[in-house]
mmCIF file of C-alpha atoms and ligand atoms in Angstrom:
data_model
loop_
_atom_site.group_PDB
_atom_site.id
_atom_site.type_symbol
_atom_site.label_atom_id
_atom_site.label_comp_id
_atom_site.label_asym_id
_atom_site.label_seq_id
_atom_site.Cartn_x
_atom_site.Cartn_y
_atom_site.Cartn_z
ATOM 1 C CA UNK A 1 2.105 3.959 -15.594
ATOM 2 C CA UNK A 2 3.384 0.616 -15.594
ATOM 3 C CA UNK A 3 3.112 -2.524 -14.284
ATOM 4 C CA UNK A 4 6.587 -3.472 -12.070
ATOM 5 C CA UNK A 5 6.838 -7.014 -10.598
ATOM 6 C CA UNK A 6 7.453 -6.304 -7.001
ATOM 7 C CA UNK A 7 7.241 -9.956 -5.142
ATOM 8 C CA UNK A 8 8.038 -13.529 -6.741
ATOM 9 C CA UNK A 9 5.157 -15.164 -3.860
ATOM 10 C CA UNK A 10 2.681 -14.145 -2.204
ATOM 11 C CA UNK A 11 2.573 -13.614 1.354
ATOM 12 C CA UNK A 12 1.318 -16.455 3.625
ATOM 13 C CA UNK A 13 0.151 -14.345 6.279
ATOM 14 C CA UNK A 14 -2.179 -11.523 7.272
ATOM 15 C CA UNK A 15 1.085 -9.754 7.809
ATOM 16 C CA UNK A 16 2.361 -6.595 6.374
ATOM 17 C CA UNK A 17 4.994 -6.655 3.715
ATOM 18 C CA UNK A 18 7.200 -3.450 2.757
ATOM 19 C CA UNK A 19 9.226 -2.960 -0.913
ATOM 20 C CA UNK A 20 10.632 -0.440 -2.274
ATOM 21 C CA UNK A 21 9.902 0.490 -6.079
ATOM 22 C CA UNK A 22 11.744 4.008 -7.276
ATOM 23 C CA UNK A 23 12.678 4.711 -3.864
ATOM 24 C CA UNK A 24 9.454 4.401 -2.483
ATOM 25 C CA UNK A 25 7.988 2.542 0.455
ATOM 26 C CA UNK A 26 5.198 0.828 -0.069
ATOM 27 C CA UNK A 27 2.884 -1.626 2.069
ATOM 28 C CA UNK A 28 1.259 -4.372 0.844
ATOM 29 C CA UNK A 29 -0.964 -6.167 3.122
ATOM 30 C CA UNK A 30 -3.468 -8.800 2.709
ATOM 31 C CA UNK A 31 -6.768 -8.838 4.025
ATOM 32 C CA UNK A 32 -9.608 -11.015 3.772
ATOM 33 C CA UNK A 33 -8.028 -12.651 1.136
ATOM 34 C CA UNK A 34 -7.439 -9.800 -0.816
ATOM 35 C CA UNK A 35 -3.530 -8.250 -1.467
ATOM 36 C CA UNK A 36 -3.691 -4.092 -1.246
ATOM 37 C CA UNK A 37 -0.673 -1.662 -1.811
ATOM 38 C CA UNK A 38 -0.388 1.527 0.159
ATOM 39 C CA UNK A 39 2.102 4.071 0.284
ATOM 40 C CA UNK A 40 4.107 4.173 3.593
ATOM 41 C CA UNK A 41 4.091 7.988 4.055
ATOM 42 C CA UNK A 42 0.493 9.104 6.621
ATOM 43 C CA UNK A 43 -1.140 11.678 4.726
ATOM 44 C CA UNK A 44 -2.400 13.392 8.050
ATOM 45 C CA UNK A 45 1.630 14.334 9.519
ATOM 46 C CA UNK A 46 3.831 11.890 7.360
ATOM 47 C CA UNK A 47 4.330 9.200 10.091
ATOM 48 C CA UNK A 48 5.965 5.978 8.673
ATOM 49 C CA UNK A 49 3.083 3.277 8.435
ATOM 50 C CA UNK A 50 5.112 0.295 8.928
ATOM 51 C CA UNK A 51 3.527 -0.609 12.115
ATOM 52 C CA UNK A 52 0.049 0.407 10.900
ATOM 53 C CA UNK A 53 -2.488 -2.167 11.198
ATOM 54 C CA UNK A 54 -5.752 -3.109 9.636
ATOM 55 C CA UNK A 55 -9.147 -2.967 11.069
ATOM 56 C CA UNK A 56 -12.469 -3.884 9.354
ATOM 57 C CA UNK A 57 -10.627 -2.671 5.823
ATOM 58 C CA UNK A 58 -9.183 0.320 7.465
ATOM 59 C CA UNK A 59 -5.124 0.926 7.590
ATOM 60 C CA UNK A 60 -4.846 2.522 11.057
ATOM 61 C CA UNK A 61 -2.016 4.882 11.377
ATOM 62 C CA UNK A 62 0.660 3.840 14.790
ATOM 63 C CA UNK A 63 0.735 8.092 15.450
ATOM 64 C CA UNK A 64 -2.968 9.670 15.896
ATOM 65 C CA UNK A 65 -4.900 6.463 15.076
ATOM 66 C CA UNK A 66 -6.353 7.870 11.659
ATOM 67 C CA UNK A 67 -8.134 5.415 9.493
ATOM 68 C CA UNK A 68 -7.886 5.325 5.566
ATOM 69 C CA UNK A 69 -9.941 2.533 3.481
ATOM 70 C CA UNK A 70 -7.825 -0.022 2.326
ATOM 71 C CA UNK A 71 -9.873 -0.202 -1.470
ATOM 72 C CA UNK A 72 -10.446 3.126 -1.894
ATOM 73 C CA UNK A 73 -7.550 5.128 0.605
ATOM 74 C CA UNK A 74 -10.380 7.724 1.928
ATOM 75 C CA UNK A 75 -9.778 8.846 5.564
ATOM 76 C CA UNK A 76 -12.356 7.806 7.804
ATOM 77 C CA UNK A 77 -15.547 10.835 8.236
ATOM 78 C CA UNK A 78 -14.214 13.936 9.203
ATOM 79 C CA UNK A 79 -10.515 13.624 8.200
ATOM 80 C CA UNK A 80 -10.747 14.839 4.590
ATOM 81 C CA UNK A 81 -7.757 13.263 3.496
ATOM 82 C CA UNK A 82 -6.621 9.926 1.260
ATOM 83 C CA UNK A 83 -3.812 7.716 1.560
ATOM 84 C CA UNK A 84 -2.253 6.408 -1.570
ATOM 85 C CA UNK A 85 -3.640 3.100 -2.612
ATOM 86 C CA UNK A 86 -1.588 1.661 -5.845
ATOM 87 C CA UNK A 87 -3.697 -0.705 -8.452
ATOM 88 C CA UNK A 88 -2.505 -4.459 -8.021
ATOM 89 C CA UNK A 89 -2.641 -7.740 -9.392
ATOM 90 C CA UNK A 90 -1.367 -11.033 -9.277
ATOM 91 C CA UNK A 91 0.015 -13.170 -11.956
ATOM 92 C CA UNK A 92 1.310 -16.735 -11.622
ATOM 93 C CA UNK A 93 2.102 -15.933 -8.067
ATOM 94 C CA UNK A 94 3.728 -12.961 -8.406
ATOM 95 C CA UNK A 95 2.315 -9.399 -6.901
ATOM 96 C CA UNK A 96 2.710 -6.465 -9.559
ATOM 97 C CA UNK A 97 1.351 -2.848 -8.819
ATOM 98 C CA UNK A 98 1.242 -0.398 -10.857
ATOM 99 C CA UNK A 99 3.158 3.077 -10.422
ATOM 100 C CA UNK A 100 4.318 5.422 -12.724
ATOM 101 C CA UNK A 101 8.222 5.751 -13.090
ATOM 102 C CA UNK A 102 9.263 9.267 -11.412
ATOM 103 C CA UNK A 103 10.505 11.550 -14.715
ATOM 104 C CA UNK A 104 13.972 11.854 -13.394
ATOM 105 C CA UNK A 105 14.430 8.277 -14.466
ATOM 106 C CA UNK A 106 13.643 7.967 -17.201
HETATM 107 S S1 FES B 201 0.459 10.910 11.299
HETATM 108 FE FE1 FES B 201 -0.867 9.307 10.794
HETATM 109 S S2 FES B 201 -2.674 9.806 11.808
HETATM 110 FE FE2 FES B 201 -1.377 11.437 12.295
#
């Protein structure tokens, strides 16, 4: 696992940023003054969360309206599923997350 710089500021807004790190999509978003990173891909079907939005700390997917918790990624009761939540920090302004480098580059 490492640590991959993946914005030079941080987002004004309560709006959703996407990146791309190793091909993947990721969402960072910020709520309540906190920054979280979440994979793009809805673990219930695979619908693109792009246009998911938060509510009360819960990513709501665009397609079925499943809920996953922002700090932990745990569906809401009765889905049994996570969503990929990626550590993050920030350092001098700068959002890093950590994700491990996919084997076929390295
Ligand atoms: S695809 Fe996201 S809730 Fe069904």
């Amino acid at each position: 696992m490492q640590w991959i710089k993946v914005l030079d500021h941080l987002p004004e807004q309560e709006n959703m940023v996407q990146i791309k790190v190793y091909h993947k999509k990721i969402n960072i978003i910020k709520h309540q003054h906190q920054f979280y990173a979440f994979a793009n891909k809805c673990p219930h079907a695979g619908a693109d969360l792009g246009s998911a939005w938060c509510n009360e700390g819960y990513i709501i997917c665009p397609v079925h309206r499943y809920g996953y918790c922002l700090k932990t990624g745990k569906g809401k009761a009765g889905q049994g599923d996570y969503l990929r939540i990626y550590p993050l920090k920030i350092e001098d302004n700068c959002i890093f997350i950590q994700i491990k480098k996919p084997w076929w580059m390295i």
